[in-house]
PDB file of C-alpha atoms in Angstrom:
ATOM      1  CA  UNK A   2      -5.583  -9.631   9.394  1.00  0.00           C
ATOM      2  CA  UNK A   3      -8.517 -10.248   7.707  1.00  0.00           C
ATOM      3  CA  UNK A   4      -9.215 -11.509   3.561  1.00  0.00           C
ATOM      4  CA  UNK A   5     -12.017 -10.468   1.339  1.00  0.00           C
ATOM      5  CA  UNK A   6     -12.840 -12.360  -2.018  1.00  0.00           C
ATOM      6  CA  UNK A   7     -14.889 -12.037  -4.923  1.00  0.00           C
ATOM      7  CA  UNK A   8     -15.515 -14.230  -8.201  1.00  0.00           C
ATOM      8  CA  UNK A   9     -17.402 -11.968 -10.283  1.00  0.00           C
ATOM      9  CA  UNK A  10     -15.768  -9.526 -13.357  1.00  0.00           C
ATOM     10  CA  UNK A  11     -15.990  -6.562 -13.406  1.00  0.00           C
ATOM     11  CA  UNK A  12     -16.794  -5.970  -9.795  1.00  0.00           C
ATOM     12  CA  UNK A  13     -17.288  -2.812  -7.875  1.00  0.00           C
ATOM     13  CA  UNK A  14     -16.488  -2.266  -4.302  1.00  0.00           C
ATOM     14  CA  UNK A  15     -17.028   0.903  -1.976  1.00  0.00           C
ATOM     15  CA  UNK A  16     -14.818   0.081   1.954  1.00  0.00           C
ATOM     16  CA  UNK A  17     -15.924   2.069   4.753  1.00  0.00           C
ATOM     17  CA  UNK A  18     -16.825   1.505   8.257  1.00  0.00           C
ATOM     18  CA  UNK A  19     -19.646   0.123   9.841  1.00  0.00           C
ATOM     19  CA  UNK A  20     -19.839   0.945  13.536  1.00  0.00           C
ATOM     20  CA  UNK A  21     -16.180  -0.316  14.447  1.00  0.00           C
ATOM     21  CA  UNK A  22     -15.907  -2.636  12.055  1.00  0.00           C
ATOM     22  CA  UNK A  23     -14.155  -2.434   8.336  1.00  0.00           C
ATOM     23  CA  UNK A  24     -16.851  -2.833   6.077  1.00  0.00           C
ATOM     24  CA  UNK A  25     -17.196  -3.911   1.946  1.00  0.00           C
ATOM     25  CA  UNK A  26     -19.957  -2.838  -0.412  1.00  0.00           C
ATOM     26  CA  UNK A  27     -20.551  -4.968  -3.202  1.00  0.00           C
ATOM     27  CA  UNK A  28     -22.478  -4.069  -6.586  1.00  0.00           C
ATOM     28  CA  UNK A  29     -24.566  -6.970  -6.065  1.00  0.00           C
ATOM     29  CA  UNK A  30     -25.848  -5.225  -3.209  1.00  0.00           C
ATOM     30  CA  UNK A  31     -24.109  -7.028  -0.020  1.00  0.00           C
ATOM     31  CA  UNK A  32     -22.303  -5.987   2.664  1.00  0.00           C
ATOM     32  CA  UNK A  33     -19.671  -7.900   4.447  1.00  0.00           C
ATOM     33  CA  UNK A  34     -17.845  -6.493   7.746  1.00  0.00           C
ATOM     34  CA  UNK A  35     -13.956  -7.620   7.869  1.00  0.00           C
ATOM     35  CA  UNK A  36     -13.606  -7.181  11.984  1.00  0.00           C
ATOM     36  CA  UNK A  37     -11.806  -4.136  13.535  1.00  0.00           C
ATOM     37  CA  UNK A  38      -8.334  -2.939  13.149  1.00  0.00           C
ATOM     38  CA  UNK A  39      -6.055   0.147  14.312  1.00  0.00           C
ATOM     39  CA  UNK A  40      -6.591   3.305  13.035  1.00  0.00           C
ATOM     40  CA  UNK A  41     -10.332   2.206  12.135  1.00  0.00           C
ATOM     41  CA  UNK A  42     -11.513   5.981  12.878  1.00  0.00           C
ATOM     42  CA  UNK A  43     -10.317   7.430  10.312  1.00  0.00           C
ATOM     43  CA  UNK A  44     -12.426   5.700   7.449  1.00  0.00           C
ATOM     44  CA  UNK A  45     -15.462   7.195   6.219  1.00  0.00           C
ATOM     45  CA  UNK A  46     -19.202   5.703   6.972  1.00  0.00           C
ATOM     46  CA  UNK A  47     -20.198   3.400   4.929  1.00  0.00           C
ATOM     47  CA  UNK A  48     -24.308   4.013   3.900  1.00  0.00           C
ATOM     48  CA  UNK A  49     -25.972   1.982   1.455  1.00  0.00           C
ATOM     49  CA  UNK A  50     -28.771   4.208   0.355  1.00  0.00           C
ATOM     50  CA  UNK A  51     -29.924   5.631  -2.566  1.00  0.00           C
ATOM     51  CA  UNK A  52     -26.241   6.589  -3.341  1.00  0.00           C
ATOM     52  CA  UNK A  53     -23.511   4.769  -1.839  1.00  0.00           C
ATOM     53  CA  UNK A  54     -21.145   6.240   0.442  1.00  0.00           C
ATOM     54  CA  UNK A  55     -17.806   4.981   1.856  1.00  0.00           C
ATOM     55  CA  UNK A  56     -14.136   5.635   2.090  1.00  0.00           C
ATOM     56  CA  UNK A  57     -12.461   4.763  -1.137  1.00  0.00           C
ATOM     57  CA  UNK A  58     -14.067   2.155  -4.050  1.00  0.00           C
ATOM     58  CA  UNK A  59     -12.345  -0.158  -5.990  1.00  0.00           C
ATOM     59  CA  UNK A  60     -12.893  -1.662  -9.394  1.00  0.00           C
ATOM     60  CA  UNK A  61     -11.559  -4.633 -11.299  1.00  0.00           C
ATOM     61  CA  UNK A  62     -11.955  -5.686 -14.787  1.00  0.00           C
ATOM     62  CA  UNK A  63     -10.023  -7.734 -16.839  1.00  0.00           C
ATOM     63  CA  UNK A  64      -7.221  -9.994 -15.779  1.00  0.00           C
ATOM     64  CA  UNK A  65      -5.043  -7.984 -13.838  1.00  0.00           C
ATOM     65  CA  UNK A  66      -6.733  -3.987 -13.630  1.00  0.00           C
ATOM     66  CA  UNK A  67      -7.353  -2.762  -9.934  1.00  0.00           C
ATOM     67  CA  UNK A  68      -8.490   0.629  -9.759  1.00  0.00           C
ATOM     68  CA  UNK A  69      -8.926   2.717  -6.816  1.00  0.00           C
ATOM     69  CA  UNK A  70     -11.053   6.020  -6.264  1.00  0.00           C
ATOM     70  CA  UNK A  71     -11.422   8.157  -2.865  1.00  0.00           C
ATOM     71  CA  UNK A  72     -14.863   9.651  -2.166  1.00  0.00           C
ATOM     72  CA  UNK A  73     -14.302  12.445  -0.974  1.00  0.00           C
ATOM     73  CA  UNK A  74     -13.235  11.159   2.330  1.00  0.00           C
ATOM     74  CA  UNK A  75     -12.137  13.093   5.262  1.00  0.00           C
ATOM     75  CA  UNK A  76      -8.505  12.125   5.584  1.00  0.00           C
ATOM     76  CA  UNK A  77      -7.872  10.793   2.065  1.00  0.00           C
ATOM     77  CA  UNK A  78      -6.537   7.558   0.484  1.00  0.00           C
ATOM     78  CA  UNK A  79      -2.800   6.883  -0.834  1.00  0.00           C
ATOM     79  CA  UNK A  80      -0.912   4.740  -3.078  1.00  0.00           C
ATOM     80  CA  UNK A  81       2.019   3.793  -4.128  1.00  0.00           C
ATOM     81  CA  UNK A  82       3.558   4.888  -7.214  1.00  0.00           C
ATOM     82  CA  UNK A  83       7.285   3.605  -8.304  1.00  0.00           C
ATOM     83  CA  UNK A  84       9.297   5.906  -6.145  1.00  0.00           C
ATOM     84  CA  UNK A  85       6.489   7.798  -3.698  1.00  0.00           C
ATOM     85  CA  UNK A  86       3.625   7.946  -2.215  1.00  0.00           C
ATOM     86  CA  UNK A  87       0.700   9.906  -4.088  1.00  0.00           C
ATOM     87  CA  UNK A  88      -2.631  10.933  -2.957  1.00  0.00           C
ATOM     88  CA  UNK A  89      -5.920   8.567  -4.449  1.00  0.00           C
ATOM     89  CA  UNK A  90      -7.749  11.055  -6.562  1.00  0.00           C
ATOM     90  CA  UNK A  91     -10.590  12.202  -4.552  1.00  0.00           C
ATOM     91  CA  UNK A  92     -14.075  13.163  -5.888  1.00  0.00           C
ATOM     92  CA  UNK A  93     -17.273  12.481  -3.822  1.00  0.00           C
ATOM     93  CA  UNK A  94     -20.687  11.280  -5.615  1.00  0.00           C
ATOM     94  CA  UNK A  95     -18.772   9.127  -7.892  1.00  0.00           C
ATOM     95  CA  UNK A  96     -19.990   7.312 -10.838  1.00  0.00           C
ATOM     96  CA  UNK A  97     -19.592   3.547 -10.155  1.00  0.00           C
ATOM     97  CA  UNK A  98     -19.953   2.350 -13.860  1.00  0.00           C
ATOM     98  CA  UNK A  99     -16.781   4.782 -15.513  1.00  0.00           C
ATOM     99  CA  UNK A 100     -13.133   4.116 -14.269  1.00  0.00           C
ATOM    100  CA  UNK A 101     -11.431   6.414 -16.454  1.00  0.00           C
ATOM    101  CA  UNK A 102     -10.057   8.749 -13.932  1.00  0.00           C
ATOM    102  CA  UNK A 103      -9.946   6.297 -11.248  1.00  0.00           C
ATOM    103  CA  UNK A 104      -5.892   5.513 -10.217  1.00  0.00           C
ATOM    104  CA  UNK A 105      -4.527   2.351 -11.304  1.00  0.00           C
ATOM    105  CA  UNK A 106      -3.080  -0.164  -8.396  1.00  0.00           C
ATOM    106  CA  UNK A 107      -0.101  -2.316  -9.125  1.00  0.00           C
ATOM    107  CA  UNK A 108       1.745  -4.116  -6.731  1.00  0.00           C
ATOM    108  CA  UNK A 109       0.373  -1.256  -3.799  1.00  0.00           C
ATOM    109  CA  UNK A 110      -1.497  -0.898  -1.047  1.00  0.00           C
ATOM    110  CA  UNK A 111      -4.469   1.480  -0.041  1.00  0.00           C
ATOM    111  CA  UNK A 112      -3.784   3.582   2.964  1.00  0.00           C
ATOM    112  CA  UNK A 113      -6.292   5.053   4.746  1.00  0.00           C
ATOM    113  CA  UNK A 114      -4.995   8.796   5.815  1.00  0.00           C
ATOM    114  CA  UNK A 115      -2.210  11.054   5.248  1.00  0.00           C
ATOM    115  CA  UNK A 116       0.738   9.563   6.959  1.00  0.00           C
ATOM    116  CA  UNK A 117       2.306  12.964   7.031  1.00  0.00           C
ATOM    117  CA  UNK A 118      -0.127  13.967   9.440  1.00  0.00           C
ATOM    118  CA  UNK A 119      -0.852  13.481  13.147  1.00  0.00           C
ATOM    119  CA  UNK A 120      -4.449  11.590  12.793  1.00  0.00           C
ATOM    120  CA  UNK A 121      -3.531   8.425  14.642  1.00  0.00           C
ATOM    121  CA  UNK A 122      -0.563   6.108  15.747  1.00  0.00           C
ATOM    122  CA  UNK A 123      -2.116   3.752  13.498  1.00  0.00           C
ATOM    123  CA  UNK A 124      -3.044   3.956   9.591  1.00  0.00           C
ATOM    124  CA  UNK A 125      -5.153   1.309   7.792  1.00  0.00           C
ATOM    125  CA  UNK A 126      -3.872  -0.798   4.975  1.00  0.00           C
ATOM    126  CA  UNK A 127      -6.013  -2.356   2.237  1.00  0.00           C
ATOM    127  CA  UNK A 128      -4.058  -4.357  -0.085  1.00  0.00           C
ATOM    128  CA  UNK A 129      -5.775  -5.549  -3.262  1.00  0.00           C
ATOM    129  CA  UNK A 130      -4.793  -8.197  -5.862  1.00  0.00           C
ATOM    130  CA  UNK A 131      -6.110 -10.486  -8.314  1.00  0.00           C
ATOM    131  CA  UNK A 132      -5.659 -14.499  -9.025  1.00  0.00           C
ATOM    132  CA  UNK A 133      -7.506 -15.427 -12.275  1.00  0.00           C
ATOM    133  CA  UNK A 134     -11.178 -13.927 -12.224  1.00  0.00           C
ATOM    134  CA  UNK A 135     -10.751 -13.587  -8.396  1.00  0.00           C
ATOM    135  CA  UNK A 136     -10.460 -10.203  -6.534  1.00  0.00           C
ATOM    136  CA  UNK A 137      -8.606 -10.630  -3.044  1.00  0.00           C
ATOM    137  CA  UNK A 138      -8.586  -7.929  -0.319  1.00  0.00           C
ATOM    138  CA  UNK A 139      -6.094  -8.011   2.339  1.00  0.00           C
ATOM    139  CA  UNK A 140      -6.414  -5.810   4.829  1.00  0.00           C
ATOM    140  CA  UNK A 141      -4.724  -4.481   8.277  1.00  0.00           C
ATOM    141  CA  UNK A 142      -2.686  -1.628   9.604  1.00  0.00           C
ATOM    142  CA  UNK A 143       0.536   0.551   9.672  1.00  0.00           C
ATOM    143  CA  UNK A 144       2.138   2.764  12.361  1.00  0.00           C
ATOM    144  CA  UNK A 145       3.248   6.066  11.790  1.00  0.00           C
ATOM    145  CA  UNK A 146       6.504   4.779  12.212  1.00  0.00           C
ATOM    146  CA  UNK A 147       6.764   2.422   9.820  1.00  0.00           C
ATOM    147  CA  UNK A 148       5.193   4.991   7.177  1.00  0.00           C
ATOM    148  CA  UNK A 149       7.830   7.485   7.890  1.00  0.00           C
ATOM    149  CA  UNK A 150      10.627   5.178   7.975  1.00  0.00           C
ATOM    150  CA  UNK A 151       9.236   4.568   4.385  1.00  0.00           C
ATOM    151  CA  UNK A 152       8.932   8.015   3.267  1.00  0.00           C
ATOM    152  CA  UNK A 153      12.444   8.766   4.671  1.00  0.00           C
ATOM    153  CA  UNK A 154      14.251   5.975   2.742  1.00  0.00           C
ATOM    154  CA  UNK A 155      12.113   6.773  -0.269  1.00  0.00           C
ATOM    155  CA  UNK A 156      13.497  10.429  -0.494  1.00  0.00           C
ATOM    156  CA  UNK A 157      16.915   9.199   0.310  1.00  0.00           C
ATOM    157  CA  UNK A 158      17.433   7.271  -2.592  1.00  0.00           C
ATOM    158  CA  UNK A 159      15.537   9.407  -4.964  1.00  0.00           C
ATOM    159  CA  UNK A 160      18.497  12.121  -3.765  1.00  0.00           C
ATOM    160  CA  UNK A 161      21.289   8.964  -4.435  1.00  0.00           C
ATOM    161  CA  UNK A 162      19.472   7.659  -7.801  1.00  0.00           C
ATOM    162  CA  UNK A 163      22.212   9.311  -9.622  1.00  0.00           C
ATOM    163  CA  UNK A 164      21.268   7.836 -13.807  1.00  0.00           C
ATOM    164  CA  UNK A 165      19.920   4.975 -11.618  1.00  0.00           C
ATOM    165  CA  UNK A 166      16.043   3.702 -10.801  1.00  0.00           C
ATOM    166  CA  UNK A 167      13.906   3.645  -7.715  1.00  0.00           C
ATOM    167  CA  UNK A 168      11.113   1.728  -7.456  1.00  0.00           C
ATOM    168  CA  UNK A 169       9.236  -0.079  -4.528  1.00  0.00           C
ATOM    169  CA  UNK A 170       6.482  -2.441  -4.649  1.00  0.00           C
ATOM    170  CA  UNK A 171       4.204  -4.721  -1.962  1.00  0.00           C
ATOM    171  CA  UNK A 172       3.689  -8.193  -2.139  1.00  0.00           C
ATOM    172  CA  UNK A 173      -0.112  -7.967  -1.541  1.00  0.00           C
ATOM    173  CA  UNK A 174      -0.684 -11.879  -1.670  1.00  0.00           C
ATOM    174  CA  UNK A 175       1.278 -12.615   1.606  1.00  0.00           C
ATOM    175  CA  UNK A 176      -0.763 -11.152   4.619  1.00  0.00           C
ATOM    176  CA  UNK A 177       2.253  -9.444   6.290  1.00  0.00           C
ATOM    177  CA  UNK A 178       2.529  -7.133   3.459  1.00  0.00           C
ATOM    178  CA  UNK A 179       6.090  -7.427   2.550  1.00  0.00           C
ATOM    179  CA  UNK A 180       7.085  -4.028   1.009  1.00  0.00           C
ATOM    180  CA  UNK A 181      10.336  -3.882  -1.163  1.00  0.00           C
ATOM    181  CA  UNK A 182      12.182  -0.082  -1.825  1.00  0.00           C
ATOM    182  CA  UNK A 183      15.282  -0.539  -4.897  1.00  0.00           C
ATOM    183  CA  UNK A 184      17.499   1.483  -6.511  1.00  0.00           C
ATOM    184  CA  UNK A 185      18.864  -0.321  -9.034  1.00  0.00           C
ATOM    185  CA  UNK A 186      21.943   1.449 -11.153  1.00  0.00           C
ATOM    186  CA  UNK A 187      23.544  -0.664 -14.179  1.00  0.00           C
ATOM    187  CA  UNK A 188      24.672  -3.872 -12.162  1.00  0.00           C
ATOM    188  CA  UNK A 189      24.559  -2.765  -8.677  1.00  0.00           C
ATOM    189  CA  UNK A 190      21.261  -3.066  -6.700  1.00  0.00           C
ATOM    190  CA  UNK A 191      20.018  -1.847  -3.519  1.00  0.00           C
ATOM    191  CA  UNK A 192      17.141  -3.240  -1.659  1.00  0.00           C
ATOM    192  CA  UNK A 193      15.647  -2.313   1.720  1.00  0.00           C
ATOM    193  CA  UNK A 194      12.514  -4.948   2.406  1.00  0.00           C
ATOM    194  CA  UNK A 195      10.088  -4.406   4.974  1.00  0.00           C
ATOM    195  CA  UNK A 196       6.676  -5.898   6.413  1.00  0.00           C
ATOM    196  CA  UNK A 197       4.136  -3.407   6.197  1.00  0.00           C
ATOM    197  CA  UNK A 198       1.336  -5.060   7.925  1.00  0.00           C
ATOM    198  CA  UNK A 199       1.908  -5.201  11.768  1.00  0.00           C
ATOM    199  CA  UNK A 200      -1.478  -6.436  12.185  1.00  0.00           C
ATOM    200  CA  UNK A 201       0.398  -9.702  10.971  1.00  0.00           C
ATOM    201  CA  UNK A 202       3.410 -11.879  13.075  1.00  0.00           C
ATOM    202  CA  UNK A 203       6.292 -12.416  11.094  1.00  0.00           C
ATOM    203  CA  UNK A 204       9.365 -14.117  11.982  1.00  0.00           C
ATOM    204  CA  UNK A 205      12.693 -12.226  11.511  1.00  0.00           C
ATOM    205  CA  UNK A 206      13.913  -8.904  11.759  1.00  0.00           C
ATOM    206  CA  UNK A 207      11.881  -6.189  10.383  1.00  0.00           C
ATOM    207  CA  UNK A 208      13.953  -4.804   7.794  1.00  0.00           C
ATOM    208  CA  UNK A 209      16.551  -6.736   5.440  1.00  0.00           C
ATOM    209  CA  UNK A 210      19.426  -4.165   3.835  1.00  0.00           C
ATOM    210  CA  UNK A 211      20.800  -6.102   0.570  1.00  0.00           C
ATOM    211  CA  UNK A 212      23.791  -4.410  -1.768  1.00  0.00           C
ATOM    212  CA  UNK A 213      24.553  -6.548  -4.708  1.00  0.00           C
ATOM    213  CA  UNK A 214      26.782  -6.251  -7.510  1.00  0.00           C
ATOM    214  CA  UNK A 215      26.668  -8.259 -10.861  1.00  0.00           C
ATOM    215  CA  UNK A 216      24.181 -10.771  -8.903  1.00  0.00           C
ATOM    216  CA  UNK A 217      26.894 -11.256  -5.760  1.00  0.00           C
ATOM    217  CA  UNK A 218      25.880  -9.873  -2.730  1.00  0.00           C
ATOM    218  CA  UNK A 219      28.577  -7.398  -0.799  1.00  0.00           C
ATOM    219  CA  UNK A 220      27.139  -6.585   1.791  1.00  0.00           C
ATOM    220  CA  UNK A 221      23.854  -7.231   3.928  1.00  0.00           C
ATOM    221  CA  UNK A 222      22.340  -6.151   7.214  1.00  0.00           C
ATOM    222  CA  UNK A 223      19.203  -7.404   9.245  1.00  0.00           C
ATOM    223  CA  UNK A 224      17.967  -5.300  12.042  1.00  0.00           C
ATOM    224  CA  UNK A 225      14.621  -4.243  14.058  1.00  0.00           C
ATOM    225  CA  UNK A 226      15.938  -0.429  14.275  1.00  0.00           C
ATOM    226  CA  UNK A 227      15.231   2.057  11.670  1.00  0.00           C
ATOM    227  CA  UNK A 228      18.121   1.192   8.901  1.00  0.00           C
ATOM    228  CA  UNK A 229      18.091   5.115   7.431  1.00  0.00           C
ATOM    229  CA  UNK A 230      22.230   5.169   8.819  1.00  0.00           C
ATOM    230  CA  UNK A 231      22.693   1.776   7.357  1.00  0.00           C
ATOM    231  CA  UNK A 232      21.137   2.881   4.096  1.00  0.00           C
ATOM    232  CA  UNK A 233      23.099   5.956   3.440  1.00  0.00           C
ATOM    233  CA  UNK A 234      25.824   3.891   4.590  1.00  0.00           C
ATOM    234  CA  UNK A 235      25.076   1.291   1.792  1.00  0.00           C
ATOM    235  CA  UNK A 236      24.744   3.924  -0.766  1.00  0.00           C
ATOM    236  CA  UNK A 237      27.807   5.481  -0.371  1.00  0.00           C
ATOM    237  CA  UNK A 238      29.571   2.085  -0.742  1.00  0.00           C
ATOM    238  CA  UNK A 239      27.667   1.867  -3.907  1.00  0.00           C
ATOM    239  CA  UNK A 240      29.109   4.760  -5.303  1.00  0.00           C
ATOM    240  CA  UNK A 241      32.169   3.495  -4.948  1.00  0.00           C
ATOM    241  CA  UNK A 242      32.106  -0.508  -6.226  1.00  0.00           C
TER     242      UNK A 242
END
């Protein structure tokens, strides 16, 4: 829904709220409010006062580091890693100028709130990445739905992986937040791809089922239901090609 840039590396961020607005702290000392979205309630204040408080901060150095730290907010900050969703590491009255225990972000989005919870119909989504020396924000929201639809397909296909690999990964570049769950075994390759963001139109179906062997696709499904039948489904055909 809305895009946040910077130029400058290294850069520090803290995100928060500012009445009901998303909200970005910058090191060089401004603040620049992103607009509302769902499930703004459940990120922290953001005060800029003798020590900065906020939600979650971000830092990126380099060419392609993004690193994320909660601060100690009330309903925490999650990730992805390759096959699940961990919790941000969470520590309030952090030190902006040392990164070393702060959790690296590749390919993920922020959420805002612990989807296994019953906080709100709506989550926030902050999805960092870089292009050169330039830090991009996208941000926007989630439902509860969509999270546990996630979660769901996640654990599934841990339970299939077998000697095979699970991984999933969001394309934080295109605004809808396309999120893509695999299980790849030897030749054979499942994919279940999703758009995260529902702050953002997208044309289509909202999830894509792909099983592919050897590069050939045999079989493929698009539908707007929750595709947890079609996956087991999928992965049982697996097994057997």
């Amino acid at each position: 829904m809305y895009t946040f840039k910077i130029s400058r590396t290294p850069v520090v961020l803290v995100i928060g709220r500012v009445g009901k607005e998303l909200a970005v702290w910058s090191i060089d000392g401004t603040v620049t409010t992103l607009g509302s979205i769902n499930g703004i309630e459940l990120v922290d204040e953001l005060k800029v006062e003798r020590q900065i408080v906020g939600h979650v901060a971000i830092a990126s150095f380099g060419q392609y580091i993004i690193k994320a730290m909660d601060m100690g907010s009330k309903y925490g900050s999650y990730t992805l890693s390759e096959d699940s969703l961990v919790r941000i590491p969470s520590r309030g009255g952090i030190d902006l100028r040392k990164y070393n225990d702060w959790i690296t972000i590749r390919n993920a989005f922020i959420l805002i709130g612990d989807p296994n919870s019953n906080y709100s119909d709506y989550y926030p989504l902050i999805c960092p990445y870089r292009v050169g020396d330039t830090l991009f924000i996208n941000t926007g929201y989630t439902s509860t739905g969509s999270i546990r639809v996630m979660l769901t397909i996640l654990g599934i296909l841990r339970n299939y992986a077998d000697r095979g690999r699970v991984n999933a990964s969001c394309m934080c570049r295109i605004p809808s937040m396309p999120l893509e769950i695999a299980l790849m075994n030897g030749d054979k390759y499942l994919l279940i791809r999703t758009h995260l963001n529902e702050g953002q139109a997208s044309t289509g179906n909202k999830y894509l089922v792909l099983l592919t062997k050897g590069g050939n696709v045999i079989s493929k499904y698009s539908l707007n239901d929750n595709p947890t039948d079609i996956v087991v489904k999928m992965l049982n055909e697996m097994r057997s090609i």
